[in-house]
Each structure stands twice: as C-alpha cells, then as structure tokens.
mmCIF file of C-alpha atoms and ligand atoms in Angstrom:
data_model
loop_
_atom_site.group_PDB
_atom_site.id
_atom_site.type_symbol
_atom_site.label_atom_id
_atom_site.label_comp_id
_atom_site.label_asym_id
_atom_site.label_seq_id
_atom_site.Cartn_x
_atom_site.Cartn_y
_atom_site.Cartn_z
ATOM 1 C CA VAL A 81 10.939 16.991 4.651
ATOM 2 C CA SER A 82 9.760 19.184 1.757
ATOM 3 C CA GLY A 83 10.239 23.013 1.971
ATOM 4 C CA GLY A 84 6.766 24.306 1.345
ATOM 5 C CA GLY A 85 4.897 23.061 4.203
ATOM 6 C CA TRP A 86 3.663 19.830 2.845
ATOM 7 C CA LEU A 87 4.784 17.307 5.498
ATOM 8 C CA LEU A 88 5.585 19.058 8.868
ATOM 9 C CA ASP A 89 8.272 17.606 11.183
ATOM 10 C CA THR A 90 7.409 16.442 14.586
ATOM 11 C CA PRO A 91 9.826 15.501 17.330
ATOM 12 C CA ALA A 92 9.571 11.889 16.306
ATOM 13 C CA THR A 93 11.629 11.072 13.063
ATOM 14 C CA GLY A 94 9.465 9.711 10.258
ATOM 15 C CA VAL A 95 6.341 10.905 11.748
ATOM 16 C CA TYR A 96 4.772 14.080 10.187
ATOM 17 C CA LEU A 97 1.798 16.325 10.383
ATOM 18 C CA TYR A 98 -0.280 16.959 7.433
ATOM 19 C CA PRO A 99 -1.403 20.611 6.597
ATOM 20 C CA ASP A 100 -4.539 21.359 4.605
ATOM 21 C CA GLN A 101 -2.881 21.434 1.154
ATOM 22 C CA CYS A 102 -1.309 17.985 1.789
ATOM 23 C CA GLU A 103 -4.743 16.678 2.793
ATOM 24 C CA ALA A 104 -6.414 18.113 -0.265
ATOM 25 C CA VAL A 105 -4.014 16.300 -2.440
ATOM 26 C CA VAL A 106 -4.316 13.021 -0.512
ATOM 27 C CA HIS A 107 -8.166 13.497 -0.883
ATOM 28 C CA GLY A 108 -7.785 13.978 -4.570
ATOM 29 C CA LEU A 109 -5.484 11.056 -4.929
ATOM 30 C CA SER A 110 -7.993 8.964 -2.910
ATOM 31 C CA ARG A 111 -10.983 9.995 -5.165
ATOM 32 C CA ALA A 112 -9.019 9.442 -8.409
ATOM 33 C CA LEU A 113 -8.008 5.894 -7.343
ATOM 34 C CA THR A 114 -11.519 4.997 -6.434
ATOM 35 C CA ALA A 115 -12.517 6.162 -10.087
ATOM 36 C CA LEU A 116 -9.468 4.248 -11.595
ATOM 37 C CA LEU A 117 -9.618 1.069 -9.833
ATOM 38 C CA GLY A 118 -12.776 0.875 -7.690
ATOM 39 C CA GLY A 119 -15.244 -0.238 -10.408
ATOM 40 C CA HIS A 120 -15.604 -3.816 -9.061
ATOM 41 C CA VAL A 121 -15.093 -3.040 -5.423
ATOM 42 C CA LYS A 122 -17.655 -4.813 -3.267
ATOM 43 C CA GLN A 123 -16.602 -3.217 -0.024
ATOM 44 C CA SER A 124 -14.631 -0.023 0.710
ATOM 45 C CA LEU A 125 -13.081 0.181 4.213
ATOM 46 C CA ARG A 126 -11.070 2.607 6.359
ATOM 47 C CA ALA A 127 -8.988 0.760 8.747
ATOM 48 C CA PRO A 128 -7.746 1.867 12.197
ATOM 49 C CA PRO A 129 -3.941 1.901 12.927
ATOM 50 C CA VAL A 130 -4.046 -1.165 15.041
ATOM 51 C CA ILE A 131 -4.768 -4.819 14.277
ATOM 52 C CA ALA A 132 -5.198 -8.000 16.358
ATOM 53 C CA ARG A 133 -1.885 -9.546 17.221
ATOM 54 C CA SER A 134 -3.390 -12.892 16.193
ATOM 55 C CA VAL A 135 -3.821 -11.898 12.608
ATOM 56 C CA ILE A 136 -0.313 -10.704 12.422
ATOM 57 C CA GLU A 137 1.006 -13.914 13.949
ATOM 58 C CA ARG A 138 -1.193 -15.888 11.476
ATOM 59 C CA VAL A 139 0.564 -14.407 8.540
ATOM 60 C CA GLU A 140 3.988 -14.673 10.244
ATOM 61 C CA TYR A 141 4.752 -10.916 9.824
ATOM 62 C CA ASP A 142 6.179 -11.038 13.334
ATOM 63 C CA LYS A 143 8.591 -13.676 12.290
ATOM 64 C CA SER A 144 9.529 -12.306 8.938
ATOM 65 C CA PHE A 145 9.781 -8.719 10.045
ATOM 66 C CA PRO A 146 10.242 -8.457 13.892
ATOM 67 C CA HIS A 147 12.200 -5.306 13.329
ATOM 68 C CA LEU A 148 9.394 -3.362 11.614
ATOM 69 C CA LEU A 149 6.598 -4.471 13.763
ATOM 70 C CA GLY A 150 5.385 -1.958 16.534
ATOM 71 C CA THR A 151 3.404 -3.466 19.349
ATOM 72 C CA VAL A 152 0.969 -1.928 21.850
ATOM 73 C CA THR A 153 1.858 -2.379 25.428
ATOM 74 C CA THR A 154 -0.068 -0.947 28.458
ATOM 75 C CA ARG A 155 1.681 -0.662 31.850
ATOM 76 C CA GLY A 156 4.578 -2.458 30.280
ATOM 77 C CA ILE A 157 2.485 -5.451 29.320
ATOM 78 C CA ALA A 158 1.935 -6.607 25.629
ATOM 79 C CA SER A 159 -1.566 -6.167 24.668
ATOM 80 C CA ASP A 160 -3.625 -8.022 22.027
ATOM 81 C CA LEU A 161 -2.996 -5.322 19.557
ATOM 82 C CA VAL A 162 -0.081 -4.499 17.267
ATOM 83 C CA LEU A 163 0.329 -1.483 14.829
ATOM 84 C CA LEU A 164 -0.931 -2.339 11.407
ATOM 85 C CA PRO A 165 1.951 -2.725 9.010
ATOM 86 C CA ALA A 166 0.022 -2.902 5.817
ATOM 87 C CA GLY A 167 -3.735 -2.384 4.791
ATOM 88 C CA CYS A 168 -4.439 -5.672 3.178
ATOM 89 C CA TYR A 169 -3.948 -7.705 6.500
ATOM 90 C CA CYS A 170 -7.238 -6.201 7.692
ATOM 91 C CA VAL A 171 -9.041 -7.817 4.764
ATOM 92 C CA TYR A 172 -8.131 -11.546 4.863
ATOM 93 C CA PRO A 173 -9.827 -12.120 8.375
ATOM 94 C CA LEU A 174 -13.134 -10.935 6.856
ATOM 95 C CA TYR A 175 -13.063 -13.896 4.544
ATOM 96 C CA ALA A 176 -11.933 -16.481 7.063
ATOM 97 C CA ASP A 177 -13.536 -20.016 6.610
ATOM 98 C CA ALA A 178 -15.578 -18.549 3.625
ATOM 99 C CA ARG A 179 -16.214 -20.210 0.263
ATOM 100 C CA LEU A 180 -16.313 -17.700 -2.466
ATOM 101 C CA SER A 181 -18.976 -17.875 -5.056
ATOM 102 C CA ALA A 182 -17.328 -15.322 -7.229
ATOM 103 C CA VAL A 183 -14.440 -13.106 -7.647
ATOM 104 C CA ASP A 184 -14.175 -10.379 -4.900
ATOM 105 C CA GLU A 185 -12.469 -6.990 -4.591
ATOM 106 C CA VAL A 186 -12.106 -4.851 -1.545
ATOM 107 C CA SER A 187 -10.632 -1.417 -1.059
ATOM 108 C CA VAL A 188 -8.930 -0.429 2.200
ATOM 109 C CA GLU A 189 -7.425 2.706 3.376
ATOM 110 C CA ALA A 190 -5.088 2.436 6.460
ATOM 111 C CA THR A 191 -2.626 4.275 8.635
ATOM 112 C CA CYS A 192 0.444 2.026 8.787
ATOM 113 C CA PHE A 193 3.408 1.613 10.973
ATOM 114 C CA ARG A 194 6.847 0.282 10.337
ATOM 115 C CA GLN A 195 9.921 0.854 12.462
ATOM 116 C CA GLU A 196 12.031 1.863 9.537
ATOM 117 C CA ALA A 197 15.821 1.819 10.185
ATOM 118 C CA THR A 198 16.371 5.033 8.075
ATOM 119 C CA ALA A 199 14.469 8.318 7.872
ATOM 120 C CA GLU A 200 15.140 9.659 4.434
ATOM 121 C CA ALA A 201 12.402 11.719 2.553
ATOM 122 C CA GLY A 202 9.557 9.348 1.754
ATOM 123 C CA ARG A 203 10.567 6.721 4.426
ATOM 124 C CA LEU A 204 8.061 7.348 7.186
ATOM 125 C CA ARG A 205 7.295 5.198 10.226
ATOM 126 C CA SER A 206 3.623 6.311 10.255
ATOM 127 C CA PHE A 207 2.097 6.638 6.722
ATOM 128 C CA ARG A 208 -1.011 6.083 4.802
ATOM 129 C CA MET A 209 -1.576 3.255 2.453
ATOM 130 C CA ARG A 210 -4.424 2.688 0.003
ATOM 131 C CA GLU A 211 -4.849 -0.790 -1.214
ATOM 132 C CA PHE A 212 -7.182 -2.917 -3.626
ATOM 133 C CA VAL A 213 -7.398 -6.547 -2.841
ATOM 134 C CA ARG A 214 -8.561 -9.122 -5.204
ATOM 135 C CA LEU A 215 -9.702 -12.759 -4.322
ATOM 136 C CA ASP A 216 -9.649 -14.963 -7.419
ATOM 137 C CA ASN A 217 -7.763 -17.886 -8.892
ATOM 138 C CA ASP A 218 -4.159 -17.843 -9.931
ATOM 139 C CA ASP A 219 -4.560 -16.545 -13.403
ATOM 140 C CA GLY A 220 -7.246 -14.118 -12.409
ATOM 141 C CA CYS A 221 -5.197 -12.617 -9.765
ATOM 142 C CA ARG A 222 -2.133 -12.205 -11.868
ATOM 143 C CA SER A 223 -3.849 -10.603 -14.914
ATOM 144 C CA TRP A 224 -5.770 -8.320 -12.595
ATOM 145 C CA ARG A 225 -2.492 -7.190 -10.950
ATOM 146 C CA ASP A 226 -0.810 -6.593 -14.301
ATOM 147 C CA ARG A 227 -3.887 -4.656 -15.633
ATOM 148 C CA CYS A 228 -3.897 -2.506 -12.544
ATOM 149 C CA LEU A 229 -0.224 -1.692 -12.919
ATOM 150 C CA ASP A 230 -0.661 -0.707 -16.562
ATOM 151 C CA VAL A 231 -3.539 1.584 -15.566
ATOM 152 C CA VAL A 232 -1.613 3.002 -12.712
ATOM 153 C CA CYS A 233 1.524 3.875 -14.759
ATOM 154 C CA ASP A 234 -0.751 5.719 -17.323
ATOM 155 C CA TRP A 235 -2.501 7.561 -14.641
ATOM 156 C CA LEU A 236 0.765 8.644 -12.983
ATOM 157 C CA GLY A 237 2.036 9.805 -16.308
ATOM 158 C CA GLU A 238 -1.101 11.973 -16.751
ATOM 159 C CA LEU A 239 -0.170 13.414 -13.187
ATOM 160 C CA GLY A 240 3.214 14.400 -14.762
ATOM 161 C CA LEU A 241 5.256 11.691 -12.986
ATOM 162 C CA ALA A 242 7.697 9.524 -14.929
ATOM 163 C CA THR A 243 7.557 6.018 -13.676
ATOM 164 C CA GLU A 244 9.702 2.853 -13.814
ATOM 165 C CA THR A 245 8.314 -0.536 -13.086
ATOM 166 C CA ALA A 246 10.554 -3.093 -11.501
ATOM 167 C CA VAL A 247 10.344 -6.667 -10.109
ATOM 168 C CA ALA A 248 10.948 -6.723 -6.216
ATOM 169 C CA SER A 249 10.498 -8.886 -3.246
ATOM 170 C CA ASP A 250 8.717 -8.099 -0.089
ATOM 171 C CA PRO A 251 7.197 -8.784 3.423
ATOM 172 C CA PHE A 252 4.501 -11.103 2.324
ATOM 173 C CA PHE A 253 7.068 -13.898 1.781
ATOM 174 C CA GLY A 254 9.530 -12.731 4.358
ATOM 175 C CA SER A 255 12.489 -10.958 2.819
ATOM 176 C CA GLY A 256 14.750 -12.622 5.370
ATOM 177 C CA ASN A 257 14.250 -15.891 3.574
ATOM 178 C CA ARG A 258 16.480 -15.935 0.661
ATOM 179 C CA LEU A 259 14.990 -18.936 -0.957
ATOM 180 C CA MET A 260 11.537 -17.485 -0.862
ATOM 181 C CA ARG A 261 12.858 -14.091 -2.072
ATOM 182 C CA GLY A 262 14.481 -15.630 -4.991
ATOM 183 C CA LEU A 263 11.309 -17.586 -5.915
ATOM 184 C CA GLN A 264 9.237 -14.474 -5.551
ATOM 185 C CA MET A 265 11.629 -12.486 -7.840
ATOM 186 C CA ASP A 266 11.562 -15.436 -10.401
ATOM 187 C CA GLN A 267 7.902 -15.692 -10.346
ATOM 188 C CA LYS A 268 7.492 -11.954 -10.531
ATOM 189 C CA LEU A 269 5.089 -11.961 -7.656
ATOM 190 C CA LYS A 270 5.786 -8.306 -6.764
ATOM 191 C CA PHE A 271 6.127 -5.224 -8.972
ATOM 192 C CA GLU A 272 7.046 -1.814 -7.702
ATOM 193 C CA VAL A 273 6.185 1.498 -9.474
ATOM 194 C CA LEU A 274 9.111 3.760 -8.902
ATOM 195 C CA THR A 275 9.349 7.568 -9.388
ATOM 196 C CA THR A 276 11.430 10.351 -8.110
ATOM 197 C CA VAL A 277 10.163 11.604 -4.692
ATOM 198 C CA ALA A 278 12.999 14.134 -3.749
ATOM 199 C CA PRO A 279 16.116 15.369 -5.651
ATOM 200 C CA GLY A 280 18.147 12.162 -6.465
ATOM 201 C CA LEU A 281 15.699 10.036 -4.531
ATOM 202 C CA THR A 282 13.671 7.228 -6.369
ATOM 203 C CA GLN A 283 11.223 5.245 -4.446
ATOM 204 C CA ALA A 284 8.237 2.957 -4.778
ATOM 205 C CA VAL A 285 4.918 4.940 -4.829
ATOM 206 C CA ALA A 286 2.897 1.827 -5.556
ATOM 207 C CA SER A 287 3.320 -2.008 -5.636
ATOM 208 C CA GLY A 288 1.390 -4.861 -7.258
ATOM 209 C CA ASN A 289 1.577 -8.195 -5.291
ATOM 210 C CA CYS A 290 0.424 -11.718 -6.092
ATOM 211 C CA HIS A 291 0.296 -13.688 -2.856
ATOM 212 C CA LYS A 292 -0.490 -17.059 -4.642
ATOM 213 C CA ASP A 293 -2.733 -19.196 -2.212
ATOM 214 C CA GLN A 294 -0.705 -18.056 0.889
ATOM 215 C CA PHE A 295 -3.618 -16.152 2.626
ATOM 216 C CA GLY A 296 -6.229 -18.498 1.142
ATOM 217 C CA LYS A 297 -4.565 -21.303 2.941
ATOM 218 C CA LEU A 298 -3.783 -19.344 6.206
ATOM 219 C CA PHE A 299 -7.380 -18.157 6.529
ATOM 220 C CA SER A 300 -9.044 -21.247 4.960
ATOM 221 C CA ILE A 301 -10.646 -19.145 2.197
ATOM 222 C CA THR A 302 -11.709 -21.441 -0.780
ATOM 223 C CA ASP A 303 -12.929 -20.608 -4.194
ATOM 224 C CA ALA A 304 -16.077 -22.029 -5.907
ATOM 225 C CA THR A 305 -14.156 -25.175 -6.803
ATOM 226 C CA GLY A 306 -13.067 -25.809 -3.191
ATOM 227 C CA ASP A 307 -9.436 -24.975 -3.817
ATOM 228 C CA ALA A 308 -7.676 -22.339 -1.693
ATOM 229 C CA ALA A 309 -8.305 -18.978 -3.035
ATOM 230 C CA HIS A 310 -5.611 -16.893 -4.552
ATOM 231 C CA THR A 311 -5.126 -13.228 -3.674
ATOM 232 C CA ALA A 312 -3.459 -10.215 -5.042
ATOM 233 C CA CYS A 313 -3.298 -6.540 -3.982
ATOM 234 C CA VAL A 314 -2.242 -3.135 -5.408
ATOM 235 C CA ALA A 315 -0.983 -0.833 -2.761
ATOM 236 C CA PHE A 316 -0.188 2.980 -2.896
ATOM 237 C CA GLY A 317 1.693 5.251 -0.418
ATOM 238 C CA TYR A 318 -0.033 8.586 -0.143
ATOM 239 C CA GLU A 319 2.745 10.529 1.367
ATOM 240 C CA ARG A 320 5.223 9.400 -1.217
ATOM 241 C CA LEU A 321 2.744 10.229 -3.960
ATOM 242 C CA VAL A 322 2.423 13.856 -2.417
ATOM 243 C CA LEU A 323 6.230 14.058 -2.276
ATOM 244 C CA ALA A 324 6.571 12.981 -5.932
ATOM 245 C CA LEU A 325 3.942 15.504 -7.052
ATOM 246 C CA THR A 326 5.605 18.403 -5.038
ATOM 247 C CA HIS A 327 9.081 17.444 -6.403
ATOM 248 C CA GLN A 328 7.642 17.497 -10.009
ATOM 249 C CA HIS A 329 5.218 20.504 -9.819
ATOM 250 C CA GLY A 330 6.657 22.735 -6.973
ATOM 251 C CA ASP A 331 5.509 23.586 -3.647
ATOM 252 C CA ASP A 332 2.910 26.066 -4.737
ATOM 253 C CA LEU A 333 -0.300 24.131 -5.408
ATOM 254 C CA ARG A 334 -1.848 27.007 -7.318
ATOM 255 C CA ARG A 335 0.876 26.648 -10.009
ATOM 256 C CA TRP A 336 0.420 23.004 -10.552
ATOM 257 C CA PRO A 337 -0.473 22.340 -14.056
ATOM 258 C CA GLU A 338 -4.302 22.664 -14.739
ATOM 259 C CA PRO A 339 -4.819 18.987 -15.928
ATOM 260 C CA VAL A 340 -3.105 17.712 -12.714
ATOM 261 C CA ARG A 341 -5.327 19.998 -10.532
ATOM 262 C CA LYS A 342 -8.295 18.770 -12.296
ATOM 263 C CA ALA A 343 -7.373 15.170 -11.954
ATOM 264 C CA LEU A 344 -6.995 15.696 -8.306
ATOM 265 C CA SER A 345 -10.364 17.647 -7.954
ATOM 266 C CA LEU A 346 -8.564 20.617 -6.301
ATOM 267 C CA ALA A 347 -10.824 23.433 -5.539
ATOM 268 C CA ALA A 348 -10.109 26.802 -7.016
ATOM 269 C CA ALA A 349 -9.362 28.276 -3.649
ATOM 270 C CA LEU A 350 -6.294 25.808 -3.093
HETATM 271 P P1 LIG B 9 10.089 -0.197 0.293
HETATM 272 O O1 LIG B 9 10.772 -1.166 -0.605
HETATM 273 O O2 LIG B 9 10.212 1.354 -0.243
HETATM 274 O O3 LIG B 9 10.407 -0.261 1.813
HETATM 275 P P2 LIG B 9 7.734 -1.920 0.457
HETATM 276 O O4 LIG B 9 8.049 -2.890 -0.576
HETATM 277 O O5 LIG B 9 8.065 -2.284 1.797
HETATM 278 O O6 LIG B 9 8.483 -0.370 0.114
HETATM 279 P P3 LIG B 9 4.953 -2.110 0.279
HETATM 280 O O7 LIG B 9 5.019 -3.171 1.402
HETATM 281 O O8 LIG B 9 4.754 -2.773 -1.077
HETATM 282 O O9 LIG B 9 6.281 -1.283 0.273
HETATM 283 O O10 LIG B 9 3.871 -1.156 0.593
HETATM 284 C C1 LIG B 9 3.094 -0.424 -0.416
HETATM 285 C C2 LIG B 9 3.347 0.974 -0.599
HETATM 286 O O11 LIG B 9 3.372 1.686 0.635
HETATM 287 C C3 LIG B 9 4.827 1.185 -1.136
HETATM 288 O O12 LIG B 9 4.914 1.200 -2.605
HETATM 289 C C4 LIG B 9 5.009 2.728 -0.750
HETATM 290 O O13 LIG B 9 4.365 3.644 -1.688
HETATM 291 C C5 LIG B 9 4.288 2.774 0.600
HETATM 292 N N1 LIG B 9 5.291 2.617 1.749
HETATM 293 C C6 LIG B 9 5.740 1.512 2.157
HETATM 294 N N2 LIG B 9 6.612 1.798 3.201
HETATM 295 C C7 LIG B 9 6.571 3.052 3.363
HETATM 296 C C8 LIG B 9 7.149 4.097 4.235
HETATM 297 N N3 LIG B 9 8.018 3.651 5.162
HETATM 298 N N4 LIG B 9 6.850 5.385 4.185
HETATM 299 C C9 LIG B 9 6.139 5.767 3.297
HETATM 300 N N5 LIG B 9 5.398 4.981 2.383
HETATM 301 C C10 LIG B 9 5.710 3.697 2.435
HETATM 302 ZN ZN1 LIG B 10 -1.315 -5.797 0.368
#
C-alpha cells in the first residue's frame, strides 16, 4: 500500500503484514490513546478475532451487514463463531442482565474483519480497532462522545494531521435501512473524524457513536434507575492512522517531527 515498507502486501487483498516500524507506531498510538481517553476506564481488554455468532445475531449485524460478515466454518459446516466486525460487540455481553450502579467505561483492542467490496489504501479486510465504550444515560453518553471527539481532534492536530468531523451513519443501526439511517443522521448519533490517508484519499480514522439504549435493551442492561442503559463508543482504526501519519510525515520514521515522535514514545533507535 505505502511505499516504505509500512504495510506489506500478502496474496490476499486487504490483508497486510506489519513490520516493526509499523508496530512501533501502533504501539505508540495505543499508549497515547490510553493516556488521552483511558482515565476512567474500569477494564482494558484485548479481544480475539472471533466472537460468538449468538452475539452478532443478537445485535442483528448478520441481518444489517450480511455482505461484510465473515463466518467460521470447519469441514464445510458453520461453527458457533464469526469473525469480529467491531471491537465493542465484545463488551455488551459482559454486562448482560446487569444493573449498573454507576457510569462505566471499558477499553478494547481488537482485530476486526469486514469483507469490504473495494480494496483502496486504508480499506482493509483485516484491521485493528481500538475502542472506548461508555455505559451511562442518554445525556451522559452524548456529552462523553462529544468531549472525546474534541480531545481526539486536538490530539490528531498535535500529531500533524488536519482533520474534519462529519456526521455519518453506520452498521449499528443497519445502513441498509434508509429510515433508520436518516434518523441516525438527524440525531447526529455518529460522527467520523476524517483525514488524508493517501494522496487524494480522505477516510475516517476515528468515529464517535451513540447507540441510544439499543444495546441496553438487547442485552438487558439497566441503569441505577431501572431504565435500559444507554451506550456510546469512540473507535479508532490503527492502520488508517499509520497511513495518515506516513502520508503526512513521510516513510522515514527517523525524519518524523520530534514532537510527533515523542507523542508516540518512539525509541531513538527507530
Ligand atoms: P467506513 O465508513 O470508512 O467504512 P465505518 O463507518 O464502517 O468506516 P466504524 O464502524 O465507525 O467505521 O469503525 C471505526 C473505525 O475503524 C473507522 O473510523 C476506521 O478508522 C476503522 N475502520 C473501519 N473499517 C475499516 C477498514 N475496512 N479498514 C481499515 N480500518 C477500518
Ligand atoms: Zn463501537
């Protein structure tokens, strides 16, 4: 994808290998995000690339996005696993049937799969996502999401990336459903943070999503008052962030601006 050995092609389109310098930047991004948004996180999790099919059916991802979903079969027979399409789906089952006594935040890092129809730079089939998930009431989720987006745009600016924020619609409510899509746009439930990831190519490197009480209802999670809990998530795509940084600062890591290197805790040797 990118000239200087950042994401290495494999025989499968949209699937890459990550050399050391790429991993050093991913690691730096991960640490920086923990410092930036992890202050109130109660649990920090690393998710495997698969998830119980029952969870994905419960959130109706298989109905909304059958074309993106990868399933695990053995000997031609569908197993109880599918490939994880987004990190936060791992989190809601942890709270199934729980009554929250307070606001909760969870961080999750996951390898995700989506059977994307195209394979331009930054559109991978296997990619890594970092997410922060908040369980709160409606207002609490919305103001947390908005605060996070402000903080994230400032941080990306410090990393030398010019960003734009745009209202979007997404999988959580089924983009196939035009009514829900319009509703989601009107209510500004999803924002994307866009930046240039390759010459002439702008993509979302992060998104901030309010899910209303959708997951609270689906997983019977209630707040302290007994109402269905509301949730929100802020998600980041590591590979797209790496591409944006190499596009902006070049392929030679040693020549990246010192403040950027410092913000990503890059060792002098790299
Ligand atoms: P897009 O509109 O670009 O398809 P999305 O709205 O589906 O993205 P989200 O579901 O909000 O994306 O995922 C959170 C983040 O994960 C995105 O902002 C992006 O940085 C990253 N991401 C999503 N899909 C891919 C992909 N195919 N390849 C690389 N990163 C991705
Ligand atoms: Zn999410």
